[in-house]
Every structure is written in C-alpha cells, then in structure tokens.
DNA sequence: CGCACAGTTGATATTTCTCAATAAGGGTGG
DNA sequence: CCACCCTTATTGAGAAATATCAACTGTGCG
C-alpha cells in the first residue's frame, strides 16, 4: 500500500503550495501506485506513448534527447516534486527521455484518468498548466544561456540554478548539496564539450567559487557565482505539487 | 464589433483542430475584443503582469528576452494561431517579450476570466495545457539545435521548421513564403553572430538550397535542406486553437 | 541630402572543440 | 587476491568553428 498523499513528505516542503484536504484525497484516488527505480533506469522514452505519469518523490534524474547524428542534449535535471510525462499525457508522445540518476521513488498516475482530472478538478488542472508554464519559462532561460552566455557564464549560471533549487528543497547543508550527475551531463546540458566543461569547472574552482567532486557540489560564494553567471538570486516562489 | 469566432478564418485552416459549436460560442463569451498593431509594436513585456491574453489571428511576431549584459535571445517566432501570454495568465509574469513584426490582428481574452475558463470548460482547459506541452516539446528541439547542431545545421533546421509551419498555415505558394524577420532575428534565435549567420545563409544559397531576400523565403529543395538540418519532414499534426 | 537600418564581405581574434594520453576508482571474473 | 576493463575526471596541444572588427553597399524615409 503506497503512502497516502496526506503523508507525502514533499507536502511539507516550503517549495510547494499546500494542497487542501479535498485536493489531497482526490490525488489519492488519482494515484495508482509507487515506483522505485535504481540509477540508470529509463523512466520514459523519447517518442514513446507512455501510459503513466509520475511525480518524483525522492531522488534525482535527467531528461535528455538524442539527435540523428548521435549527439545528446540534456533538457534539464529532475528534482523531487517534478512532474514527469506531461507531454505523453496530453500530446501522446514524449519529446525527450527521462532516466534515473540516483535511486528514485516515483508517484504513479494513470494516464487514462488524466482527462477526467481536468473535468472533475479544475484547480488541479490549472496547477498542471501552471507547471507547464513554469517549465516553459525555465526553458526560455536555458535557451538564453546556451545561446548567449559564454562557457564560464553558462556553468556558473547552471550551478547557481541547481543550488537554488536544491536549497528550496532542503538538500543544502553547509553550502553543500548532492549532485549525482557527471561532467558529461552538465556539458550536454549546456551545449559544451566535455573537455571544455572540465576546464571551465577547474577555473571556477581555482577561483575558490565552488568545488564539485564525489557527487557533492559546494558553493563558497553564491553571490559571486551568480554575478559570474549574469543572474541574480531571486527568491524562488512556490510551485504546485502533483 | 469583433468578428465572431464561428467566422474566424483560422477555424478553417487544417492546421487546427476544429471546435464544436458549443466551444465556439463559449469562446465568443471569453473573447473580449480584437487588437490591431503595427510592426515594431510591443505586445507583452518580459517581467510584466499582463491583464490580457491573445491569440494571433494574422500577421507575425517574435518572442525574445534580454540578458543582463544586453544580449538578446529570440525564443521563437509567432505565427497565426499562436496563443500569447500563457505565462502571465498562469504565473503572473512573462518570461519573455512579444513584439509584432508585421501588421497583426490579435484576439483578446481577459485574464480575469482565465481561471473561470478551467472551471467551466475542461476540454478547453485541456487544450491550453496541450498547447503548453507543444511549446515545451518544441523548445526542447530548439535547445538541441542551439546546443548540438553546427551553424549550418541550425540555420537549415530553423528554416525547414519555419517553412513547414508556414505551409501548414497556407502561407506557402510556389515554394515561397513571407518571412518578415531580419538576419539578426535569426542569429539571435540560434545563438549565432549576425555575420556568421549571414555567411551561412550565403553558403546555403550558393548551394541552391534556398534564397531569402526582400522578406521572402524560397526553399528549392526541402528534402535536402531537412537532411542538412538533421531533421525529417514529419507531417505536422493538428493543434488546438484558442 | 543625409541618416538609419539591413545586408554583405574580408581580415583577424578568440572561443571552443577534437584528439590523445594519463590517472584514479569500482566492479568483475579467474 | 589480482588482473582487467569500464567509466569518469584531468591535462596538453593543435585544429576548427565562430565571433569580432571594420568597411562598404543599397534602400527607404524625413
């Protein structure tokens, strides 16, 4: 028996908007189970028409897509609370793949009930659209990063964003947070070569702004790093949780 | 008195899913008017909390955002049928600006009724989410382009996408379609410098694949151009129209 | 006429990529 | 337990792609 939504640990994180009792019990009906996967497990495949949607409950993953020439683009990193599979749910086909990078626990929803969802709970339907808009907003920022920032600025920007995200989820302790990705993942996310990403990271480390090894990211001067990344530290606003 | 939705010329384009009579009359209530703007007019501003949402009825525009260092990223190009202002509608703040590039006619919706929308017409709410998912899907492709394709591949890819989009809207006659953007727009969309974009276009023209001058894009060999852009010509599927 | 903007072109500078080699760690089979 | 292999990270050197700078053209417009 999966944990009931009212006991969902994400509920209590202040990164998320709280759900009403009514909404919670509705989500419990919508929830069809839980899925636990190990690192490296594919969760959704690009081009697939998946019958299930997920919310990441714990652990981290990655979204990516592959070009005809074999090159890979990382779309973004999956954190707890992320909704996975919207594209399949509404368009019938994923534009990217999702893969676990750590042990992950996922809340599973049945796609066949997705449309019902809109019918019976407009507030929740609105929240899904909200999530989609947040995603679109963020992807605009990523576009601007890959398109307009230099390698150093890009890396700084990305790590600031990741760190802020981690902080809002309570993953940061003493300026450190777990970051279970490889330099290749970051390189593919930023449209940079692995080698150049490595050298860029080394330079930032040299400047004492951060260190990232053994899957631990430590940021020593977030302000300075944000400045380097041509961004500022806005307080992250709460988002809906599915 | 604005044109009633049932007479909307976009309705009849086969790029869009048809609306039921019921939906049409509902949209007429939701519609608060029409807006006509001239080239260069800003429609929505990055960071603004706009009270209105739009659907482009005719004409073309551009979405862009500006970095702290003044660099500009074009997010995408606005075509007839595009829904504008979702981010403001649901998050309360636009992540990019929208500006007219030709004379444009816009269908105006009142944001204050946006939430109602979800309550009273779940099918239409679903369609909004669908549009958001399409946008997200496309932006993933753009990310992969800027991040992984070479300049030549990027330009070829972009023009193929634009041409396909134009074709689905009936804007193509004899391999030609209007393209009221500048080379700078395209450069800023692809994260390339203006000069390099110009030379890349010249090379593609030299190869007789296309020509683009006087705001007219002509593609001579779409197949070959698609191949150059590492993409294929999938039949574009119908999308919802707001 | 003169100015602003879009496009074009050549020369040069810089960033970033590719190639190649090395090192460290984890896992596995013998 | 050791030898081997695979992945990840690291570093140096040279190559390629792309950016920057600068000059020039044509066009539309007040």
Coordinates of C-alpha atoms (C1' of nucleotides) in Angstrom, one line a residue:
Chain A
X1 CA 0.0 0.0 0.0
X2 CA 1.6 3.2 -1.1
X3 CA 1.9 6.1 1.3
X4 CA -1.2 8.3 1.2
X5 CA -0.7 11.8 -0.2
X6 CA -1.5 13.4 3.1
X7 CA 1.6 11.9 4.5
X8 CA 3.7 12.8 1.4
X9 CA 6.9 14.3 2.7
X10 CA 7.0 16.8 -0.2
X11 CA 3.8 18.2 1.1
X12 CA 5.6 19.8 3.9
X13 CA 8.5 21.3 2.0
X14 CA 8.0 25.0 1.6
X15 CA 9.0 24.9 -2.0
X16 CA 5.4 23.8 -2.8
X17 CA 2.0 25.2 -2.5
X18 CA 0.0 23.2 0.1
X19 CA -3.0 21.2 -1.0
X20 CA -6.4 21.3 0.6
X21 CA -7.8 18.3 2.3
X22 CA -10.2 17.8 -0.6
X23 CA -7.4 18.0 -3.1
X24 CA -5.3 15.6 -1.2
X25 CA -8.0 13.0 -1.1
X26 CA -8.7 13.5 -4.8
X27 CA -5.0 12.9 -5.5
X28 CA -5.1 9.7 -3.6
X29 CA -7.7 8.4 -5.9
X30 CA -5.8 9.6 -8.9
X31 CA -2.6 8.0 -7.7
X32 CA -2.2 4.5 -8.9
X33 CA 0.9 3.4 -7.0
X34 CA 4.5 4.0 -6.5
X35 CA 7.5 3.1 -8.5
X36 CA 11.0 2.6 -7.2
X37 CA 13.9 2.6 -9.6
X38 CA 17.7 2.3 -9.5
X39 CA 20.3 4.6 -11.0
X40 CA 20.5 4.3 -14.8
X41 CA 16.9 3.1 -15.2
X42 CA 15.0 4.6 -18.0
X43 CA 11.6 6.0 -16.8
X44 CA 10.2 7.4 -20.0
X45 CA 11.5 7.1 -23.6
X46 CA 11.6 9.8 -26.2
X47 CA 9.0 9.2 -28.8
X48 CA 7.1 6.8 -26.6
X49 CA 3.4 7.0 -25.7
X50 CA 3.6 6.2 -22.1
X51 CA 0.5 5.0 -20.2
X52 CA 1.8 6.5 -16.9
X53 CA 2.6 9.9 -15.5
X54 CA 4.8 10.5 -12.5
X55 CA 5.8 12.9 -9.8
X56 CA 9.3 12.4 -8.5
X57 CA 9.0 11.9 -4.7
X58 CA 12.7 11.5 -4.0
X59 CA 16.0 11.0 -5.8
X60 CA 17.2 12.7 -8.9
X61 CA 17.0 12.1 -12.7
X62 CA 17.7 13.6 -16.0
X63 CA 15.8 14.5 -19.1
X64 CA 17.5 14.2 -22.5
X65 CA 17.0 13.7 -26.2
X66 CA 19.3 12.4 -28.9
X67 CA 19.8 13.9 -32.4
X68 CA 20.0 12.0 -35.6
X69 CA 23.8 12.3 -35.5
X70 CA 24.0 10.8 -32.1
X71 CA 24.6 14.0 -30.2
X72 CA 22.8 14.3 -26.9
X73 CA 21.1 17.3 -25.4
X74 CA 20.2 17.3 -21.8
X75 CA 16.9 19.2 -21.3
X76 CA 17.1 19.6 -17.6
X77 CA 17.6 17.8 -14.3
X78 CA 14.8 16.2 -12.4
X79 CA 14.4 17.0 -8.8
X80 CA 11.8 15.9 -6.2
X81 CA 8.4 17.4 -6.9
X82 CA 8.9 17.4 -10.6
X83 CA 6.0 16.2 -12.8
X84 CA 7.1 13.7 -15.4
X85 CA 5.3 12.8 -18.6
X86 CA 3.1 15.8 -19.3
X87 CA 3.9 15.6 -23.0
X88 CA 2.8 12.0 -23.2
X89 CA -0.2 12.8 -21.1
X90 CA -1.5 15.4 -23.4
X91 CA 0.1 15.0 -26.8
X92 CA 0.6 11.3 -26.7
X93 CA 4.3 11.4 -27.3
X94 CA 7.4 12.4 -25.2
X95 CA 9.9 14.7 -26.8
X96 CA 12.6 13.5 -24.5
X97 CA 13.6 10.6 -22.3
X98 CA 13.8 10.6 -18.6
X99 CA 16.3 8.5 -16.7
X100 CA 17.1 8.0 -13.0
X101 CA 20.5 9.1 -11.8
X102 CA 20.0 8.0 -8.2
X103 CA 17.7 5.7 -6.5
X104 CA 14.3 7.3 -7.1
X105 CA 10.8 6.9 -5.7
X106 CA 8.0 8.0 -8.0
X107 CA 4.4 8.6 -7.5
X108 CA 2.5 6.9 -10.4
X109 CA -0.6 8.3 -12.1
X110 CA -2.7 6.6 -14.6
X111 CA -2.8 8.4 -17.9
X112 CA -6.3 7.1 -18.8
X113 CA -7.6 9.2 -15.9
X114 CA -5.8 12.3 -17.0
X115 CA -8.6 13.8 -18.9
X116 CA -11.0 13.1 -16.1
X117 CA -8.8 15.0 -14.0
X118 CA -9.5 18.1 -16.0
X119 CA -13.2 17.5 -15.8
X120 CA -13.5 16.9 -12.1
X121 CA -10.9 19.1 -10.6
X122 CA -10.3 22.4 -12.4
X123 CA -8.0 23.7 -9.7
X124 CA -5.7 20.8 -10.2
X125 CA -6.0 21.1 -14.0
X126 CA -5.0 24.7 -13.5
X127 CA -2.0 23.6 -11.5
X128 CA -0.8 21.3 -14.2
X129 CA -0.9 24.1 -16.7
X130 CA 0.9 26.2 -14.2
X131 CA 3.6 23.6 -14.0
X132 CA 3.8 23.6 -17.8
X133 CA 4.2 27.4 -17.8
X134 CA 7.0 27.2 -15.2
X135 CA 8.7 24.7 -17.4
X136 CA 8.4 26.9 -20.5
X137 CA 9.6 29.9 -18.5
X138 CA 12.7 28.0 -17.4
X139 CA 13.4 26.6 -20.8
X140 CA 13.5 30.2 -22.1
X141 CA 16.2 30.9 -19.6
X142 CA 18.1 27.8 -20.7
X143 CA 17.8 28.9 -24.3
X144 CA 19.3 32.3 -23.4
X145 CA 22.1 30.6 -21.5
X146 CA 23.1 28.2 -24.3
X147 CA 22.6 30.9 -26.9
X148 CA 24.1 33.9 -25.3
X149 CA 26.3 33.1 -22.3
X150 CA 29.9 32.2 -22.5
X151 CA 31.1 28.8 -21.2
X152 CA 32.1 30.2 -17.9
X153 CA 28.9 32.2 -17.5
X154 CA 26.8 29.1 -18.5
X155 CA 28.5 26.8 -16.0
X156 CA 28.2 29.4 -13.2
X157 CA 24.5 30.1 -14.1
X158 CA 23.6 26.4 -14.2
X159 CA 25.2 25.6 -10.9
X160 CA 23.5 28.6 -9.2
X161 CA 20.2 27.5 -10.5
X162 CA 20.8 23.9 -9.3
X163 CA 21.9 25.1 -6.0
X164 CA 18.9 27.4 -5.5
X165 CA 16.7 24.6 -6.5
X166 CA 18.4 22.3 -4.0
X167 CA 18.1 24.8 -1.3
X168 CA 14.4 25.3 -1.8
X169 CA 14.1 21.5 -1.3
X170 CA 16.2 21.4 1.8
X171 CA 19.0 19.5 0.1
X172 CA 21.7 22.0 1.1
X173 CA 23.7 21.7 4.3
X174 CA 26.6 24.0 4.9
X175 CA 26.9 25.2 1.4
X176 CA 26.9 21.6 0.1
X177 CA 24.4 19.6 -1.7
X178 CA 24.4 16.2 -3.5
X179 CA 24.8 16.4 -7.3
X180 CA 24.7 13.0 -8.7
X181 CA 25.5 14.0 -12.3
X182 CA 28.6 13.7 -14.4
X183 CA 30.5 16.4 -16.1
X184 CA 29.3 15.0 -19.3
X185 CA 25.7 15.5 -18.2
X186 CA 26.4 19.2 -17.5
X187 CA 28.3 19.6 -20.8
X188 CA 25.4 18.1 -22.7
X189 CA 23.0 20.3 -20.9
X190 CA 25.0 23.5 -21.8
X191 CA 26.0 22.6 -25.3
X192 CA 29.7 22.5 -24.4
X193 CA 32.3 19.8 -24.9
X194 CA 33.2 17.6 -22.0
X195 CA 36.8 18.8 -22.1
X196 CA 35.9 22.4 -22.1
X197 CA 33.4 22.0 -19.3
X198 CA 36.0 20.3 -17.2
X199 CA 38.4 23.2 -17.8
X200 CA 35.8 25.7 -17.0
X201 CA 34.9 24.0 -13.8
X202 CA 38.6 23.8 -12.9
X203 CA 38.9 27.5 -13.4
X204 CA 35.9 28.3 -11.2
X205 CA 37.3 26.0 -8.6
X206 CA 40.7 27.7 -8.9
X207 CA 38.9 31.0 -8.1
X208 CA 37.5 29.4 -5.0
X209 CA 34.0 29.9 -6.1
X210 CA 32.9 26.3 -5.9
X211 CA 34.0 22.7 -5.8
X212 CA 32.3 19.7 -7.2
X213 CA 33.7 16.3 -6.7
X214 CA 32.5 12.9 -5.3
X215 CA 28.9 13.9 -6.3
X216 CA 28.9 16.8 -3.8
X217 CA 28.6 20.4 -5.0
X218 CA 29.9 23.0 -2.7
X219 CA 29.4 26.7 -3.4
X220 CA 31.5 29.1 -1.5
X221 CA 30.3 32.4 -2.8
X222 CA 26.9 32.2 -4.3
X223 CA 26.7 35.9 -4.8
X224 CA 29.9 36.0 -6.8
X225 CA 28.9 32.9 -8.8
X226 CA 25.6 34.4 -9.7
X227 CA 27.3 37.5 -10.8
X228 CA 29.6 35.5 -13.0
X229 CA 26.6 33.7 -14.4
X230 CA 24.8 37.0 -15.2
X231 CA 21.9 36.2 -12.9
X232 CA 20.6 37.3 -9.6
X233 CA 19.3 35.3 -6.6
X234 CA 15.6 35.8 -6.7
X235 CA 13.6 34.1 -4.0
X236 CA 12.1 31.1 -5.6
X237 CA 8.4 31.1 -5.5
X238 CA 6.3 28.2 -4.5
X239 CA 5.1 25.8 -7.2
X240 CA 2.2 23.4 -7.4
X241 CA 2.8 19.8 -6.5
X242 CA 1.1 17.0 -8.3
Chain B
X1 CA -18.0 44.5 -33.1
X2 CA -15.3 41.9 -33.5
X3 CA -15.7 39.0 -35.7
X4 CA -17.5 36.1 -34.1
X5 CA -15.4 33.0 -33.5
X6 CA -17.5 31.0 -35.8
X7 CA -16.4 33.1 -38.7
X8 CA -12.7 33.1 -37.6
X9 CA -10.7 32.3 -40.7
X10 CA -8.2 30.2 -38.7
X11 CA -11.0 27.9 -37.9
X12 CA -11.0 26.6 -41.4
X13 CA -7.2 26.0 -41.6
X14 CA -6.4 22.4 -41.4
X15 CA -3.5 23.1 -39.1
X16 CA -6.0 23.3 -36.3
X17 CA -8.4 21.1 -34.6
X18 CA -12.0 22.2 -35.2
X19 CA -14.1 23.5 -32.4
X20 CA -17.6 22.3 -31.6
X21 CA -20.5 24.7 -31.9
X22 CA -20.7 24.8 -28.1
X23 CA -17.0 25.6 -27.8
X24 CA -17.2 28.3 -30.4
X25 CA -20.0 30.1 -28.6
X26 CA -18.1 29.7 -25.3
X27 CA -15.0 31.3 -26.9
X28 CA -17.1 34.1 -28.1
X29 CA -18.1 34.9 -24.5
X30 CA -14.5 34.6 -23.4
X31 CA -13.2 36.9 -26.1
X32 CA -13.1 40.5 -25.0
X33 CA -12.2 42.1 -28.3
X34 CA -9.6 42.4 -31.0
X35 CA -6.4 44.3 -31.2
X36 CA -4.6 45.5 -34.2
X37 CA -0.9 46.5 -34.1
X38 CA 1.7 47.8 -36.4
X39 CA 5.2 46.3 -37.0
X40 CA 7.5 47.0 -34.1
X41 CA 4.7 47.3 -31.5
X42 CA 5.4 45.5 -28.2
X43 CA 2.5 43.3 -27.3
X44 CA 3.8 41.8 -24.0
X45 CA 6.8 42.8 -22.0
X46 CA 9.2 40.4 -20.2
X47 CA 8.6 40.6 -16.5
X48 CA 5.2 42.2 -16.9
X49 CA 2.0 41.0 -15.4
X50 CA -0.3 41.5 -18.3
X51 CA -4.1 41.6 -17.8
X52 CA -4.7 40.2 -21.3
X53 CA -4.1 37.1 -23.3
X54 CA -4.1 36.8 -27.0
X55 CA -4.4 34.5 -29.9
X56 CA -2.6 35.7 -33.0
X57 CA -5.2 35.9 -35.8
X58 CA -3.0 37.2 -38.6
X59 CA 0.5 38.6 -39.0
X60 CA 3.7 37.5 -37.5
X61 CA 5.7 38.5 -34.4
X62 CA 8.6 37.5 -32.3
X63 CA 9.3 36.4 -28.7
X64 CA 12.5 37.4 -27.1
X65 CA 14.3 38.1 -23.9
X66 CA 17.3 40.2 -22.9
X67 CA 20.2 39.2 -20.6
X68 CA 21.8 41.4 -18.0
X69 CA 24.7 42.1 -20.4
X70 CA 22.3 43.3 -23.1
X71 CA 22.5 40.2 -25.3
X72 CA 19.2 39.1 -26.8
X73 CA 17.8 35.6 -27.2
X74 CA 14.9 35.1 -29.6
X75 CA 12.6 32.4 -28.1
X76 CA 10.6 31.7 -31.2
X77 CA 8.6 33.2 -34.0
X78 CA 4.9 34.0 -33.6
X79 CA 2.6 32.7 -36.3
X80 CA -1.2 32.9 -36.7
X81 CA -2.9 30.7 -34.2
X82 CA -0.3 31.1 -31.6
X83 CA -1.5 31.6 -28.0
X84 CA 0.3 34.5 -26.4
X85 CA 0.6 35.2 -22.7
X86 CA 0.1 31.8 -21.1
X87 CA 2.9 32.6 -18.6
X88 CA 1.3 35.8 -17.4
X89 CA -2.1 34.1 -17.3
X90 CA -1.0 31.4 -15.0
X91 CA 2.2 32.5 -13.3
X92 CA 1.5 36.2 -13.3
X93 CA 4.7 37.1 -15.1
X94 CA 6.1 36.8 -18.6
X95 CA 9.5 35.3 -19.1
X96 CA 9.9 37.0 -22.5
X97 CA 8.6 39.9 -24.5
X98 CA 6.4 39.6 -27.6
X99 CA 6.6 42.1 -30.4
X100 CA 4.8 42.5 -33.7
X101 CA 6.9 42.1 -36.9
X102 CA 4.2 42.8 -39.3
X103 CA 0.8 44.3 -39.0
X104 CA -1.0 41.9 -36.7
X105 CA -4.5 41.2 -35.7
X106 CA -5.0 39.7 -32.2
X107 CA -7.9 38.1 -30.5
X108 CA -8.0 39.4 -27.0
X109 CA -9.0 37.5 -23.9
X110 CA -9.5 38.8 -20.4
X111 CA -7.1 37.3 -18.0
X112 CA -9.5 37.7 -15.1
X113 CA -11.7 35.1 -16.7
X114 CA -8.9 32.7 -17.2
X115 CA -9.5 30.7 -14.1
X116 CA -13.2 30.5 -14.8
X117 CA -12.2 29.0 -18.1
X118 CA -10.8 26.0 -16.3
X119 CA -13.9 25.6 -14.2
X120 CA -16.5 25.8 -16.9
X121 CA -14.8 24.2 -19.9
X122 CA -12.5 21.4 -19.1
X123 CA -12.0 20.5 -22.7
X124 CA -10.7 24.0 -23.4
X125 CA -8.5 23.9 -20.3
X126 CA -7.1 20.6 -21.6
X127 CA -6.4 22.3 -24.9
X128 CA -4.5 25.1 -23.2
X129 CA -2.3 22.5 -21.5
X130 CA -1.9 20.8 -24.8
X131 CA -0.6 24.0 -26.3
X132 CA 1.8 24.4 -23.4
X133 CA 3.0 20.9 -23.9
X134 CA 3.5 21.5 -27.6
X135 CA 5.5 24.6 -26.8
X136 CA 7.6 22.7 -24.3
X137 CA 8.2 20.0 -26.9
X138 CA 9.3 22.5 -29.4
X139 CA 11.6 24.3 -27.1
X140 CA 13.3 21.0 -26.4
X141 CA 14.1 20.8 -30.1
X142 CA 15.4 24.3 -30.1
X143 CA 17.6 23.5 -27.2
X144 CA 19.0 20.6 -29.0
X145 CA 19.6 22.8 -32.0
X146 CA 21.4 25.5 -30.3
X147 CA 23.3 23.1 -28.1
X148 CA 24.3 20.4 -30.6
X149 CA 23.9 21.5 -34.2
X150 CA 26.5 23.3 -36.2
X151 CA 25.7 26.8 -37.6
X152 CA 24.8 25.4 -41.0
X153 CA 22.7 22.6 -39.5
X154 CA 21.0 25.1 -37.2
X155 CA 20.1 27.5 -40.0
X156 CA 18.9 24.7 -42.2
X157 CA 16.8 23.2 -39.3
X158 CA 15.2 26.6 -38.4
X159 CA 14.2 27.4 -42.0
X160 CA 12.8 24.0 -42.5
X161 CA 10.7 24.3 -39.3
X162 CA 9.5 27.8 -40.3
X163 CA 8.7 26.6 -43.8
X164 CA 6.7 23.6 -42.6
X165 CA 4.9 25.8 -40.2
X166 CA 4.1 28.3 -42.9
X167 CA 2.9 25.5 -45.2
X168 CA 0.5 24.2 -42.6
X169 CA -1.0 27.6 -42.5
X170 CA -1.3 28.0 -46.2
X171 CA 1.3 30.7 -46.4
X172 CA 3.4 28.9 -49.0
X173 CA 2.9 29.4 -52.7
X174 CA 5.3 28.0 -55.2
X175 CA 8.0 27.2 -52.6
X176 CA 7.8 30.7 -51.3
X177 CA 6.5 32.2 -48.1
X178 CA 6.7 35.6 -46.4
X179 CA 9.4 35.8 -43.7
X180 CA 9.3 39.3 -42.2
X181 CA 12.3 38.8 -39.9
X182 CA 15.9 40.1 -40.1
X183 CA 19.0 38.1 -40.2
X184 CA 19.7 39.5 -36.8
X185 CA 16.5 37.9 -35.5
X186 CA 17.5 34.5 -36.9
X187 CA 21.0 34.9 -35.5
X188 CA 19.7 35.8 -32.0
X189 CA 17.3 32.8 -32.2
X190 CA 20.1 30.4 -33.0
X191 CA 22.8 31.8 -30.7
X192 CA 25.0 32.8 -33.7
X193 CA 26.6 36.1 -34.6
X194 CA 25.0 38.2 -37.3
X195 CA 28.0 37.9 -39.5
X196 CA 28.3 34.2 -39.3
X197 CA 24.5 33.8 -39.9
X198 CA 24.9 35.9 -43.0
X199 CA 27.7 33.8 -44.3
X200 CA 25.9 30.6 -43.5
X201 CA 22.9 31.8 -45.4
X202 CA 25.1 32.8 -48.3
X203 CA 26.6 29.3 -48.4
X204 CA 23.2 27.6 -48.4
X205 CA 22.1 30.0 -51.1
X206 CA 25.2 29.2 -53.1
X207 CA 24.2 25.5 -52.9
X208 CA 20.9 26.4 -54.4
X209 CA 19.0 25.1 -51.4
X210 CA 17.2 28.3 -50.7
X211 CA 17.0 32.0 -51.1
X212 CA 15.8 34.6 -48.6
X213 CA 15.6 38.2 -49.5
X214 CA 13.1 41.0 -49.6
X215 CA 11.3 39.2 -46.8
X216 CA 10.5 36.2 -49.0
X217 CA 11.9 32.8 -48.1
X218 CA 12.2 30.4 -51.0
X219 CA 13.1 26.8 -50.5
X220 CA 14.2 24.9 -53.5
X221 CA 14.9 21.5 -52.0
X222 CA 13.2 21.0 -48.8
X223 CA 14.3 17.4 -48.5
X224 CA 17.9 18.3 -48.9
X225 CA 17.6 21.2 -46.5
X226 CA 16.0 19.0 -43.9
X227 CA 18.8 16.5 -44.3
X228 CA 21.3 19.2 -43.8
X229 CA 19.5 20.3 -40.7
X230 CA 19.5 16.7 -39.3
X231 CA 15.8 16.5 -39.3
X232 CA 13.0 14.9 -41.2
X233 CA 9.7 16.1 -42.6
X234 CA 7.1 14.7 -40.3
X235 CA 3.6 15.6 -41.2
X236 CA 2.7 18.3 -38.7
X237 CA -0.3 17.2 -36.6
X238 CA -3.2 19.5 -35.8
X239 CA -3.1 21.6 -32.8
X240 CA -5.8 23.3 -30.7
X241 CA -6.8 26.8 -31.4
X242 CA -7.7 29.3 -28.7
Chain C
dC1 C1' 20.5 65.4 -48.9
dG2 C1' 21.6 62.8 -45.0
dC3 C1' 20.6 59.5 -41.8
dA4 C1' 19.3 54.9 -40.1
dC5 C1' 18.9 50.2 -40.9
dA6 C1' 19.7 45.7 -43.2
dG7 C1' 22.7 43.2 -45.6
dT8 C1' 27.4 41.8 -47.4
dT9 C1' 32.3 40.8 -47.3
dG10 C1' 37.3 40.4 -45.8
dA11 C1' 40.7 40.1 -42.2
dT12 C1' 41.8 38.8 -37.7
dA13 C1' 40.9 37.3 -32.9
dT14 C1' 39.0 34.2 -29.7
dT15 C1' 36.5 30.6 -28.0
dT16 C1' 35.6 26.2 -28.1
dC17 C1' 36.3 21.6 -30.0
dT18 C1' 38.8 17.4 -31.1
dC19 C1' 42.4 14.3 -30.4
dA20 C1' 45.4 12.0 -27.4
dA21 C1' 47.3 10.4 -23.3
dT22 C1' 47.1 9.7 -18.3
dA23 C1' 45.3 8.7 -13.8
dA24 C1' 42.0 7.1 -10.3
dG25 C1' 38.2 4.3 -8.8
dG26 C1' 34.8 0.5 -9.0
dG27 C1' 33.3 -3.8 -10.5
dT28 C1' 34.0 -8.5 -12.2
dG29 C1' 35.8 -12.9 -13.4
dG30 C1' 39.5 -16.1 -12.8
Chain D
dC1 C1' 43.5 -11.5 -4.2
dC2 C1' 44.8 -9.9 -8.6
dA3 C1' 44.3 -8.6 -13.4
dC4 C1' 41.4 -6.4 -16.4
dC5 C1' 38.0 -3.4 -18.1
dC6 C1' 35.0 0.4 -17.9
dT7 C1' 33.7 4.9 -16.5
dT8 C1' 35.0 9.4 -15.0
dA9 C1' 38.0 13.1 -14.5
dT10 C1' 42.1 15.6 -15.9
dT11 C1' 45.6 17.9 -18.9
dG12 C1' 48.2 19.5 -23.0
dA13 C1' 48.5 20.6 -27.9
dG14 C1' 46.7 21.7 -32.1
dA15 C1' 42.5 22.3 -35.2
dA16 C1' 38.2 24.2 -36.3
dA17 C1' 34.2 26.9 -35.7
dT18 C1' 32.5 31.0 -34.7
dA19 C1' 33.0 35.9 -33.0
dT20 C1' 34.6 40.5 -33.5
dC21 C1' 36.0 44.4 -36.1
dA22 C1' 35.8 47.3 -39.9
dA23 C1' 34.5 48.8 -44.2
dC24 C1' 31.2 49.2 -47.8
dT25 C1' 26.6 48.8 -50.3
dG26 C1' 21.9 49.6 -51.1
dT27 C1' 17.4 51.1 -49.7
dG28 C1' 13.8 53.7 -47.6
dC29 C1' 12.5 57.8 -45.4
dG30 C1' 12.1 62.5 -43.4

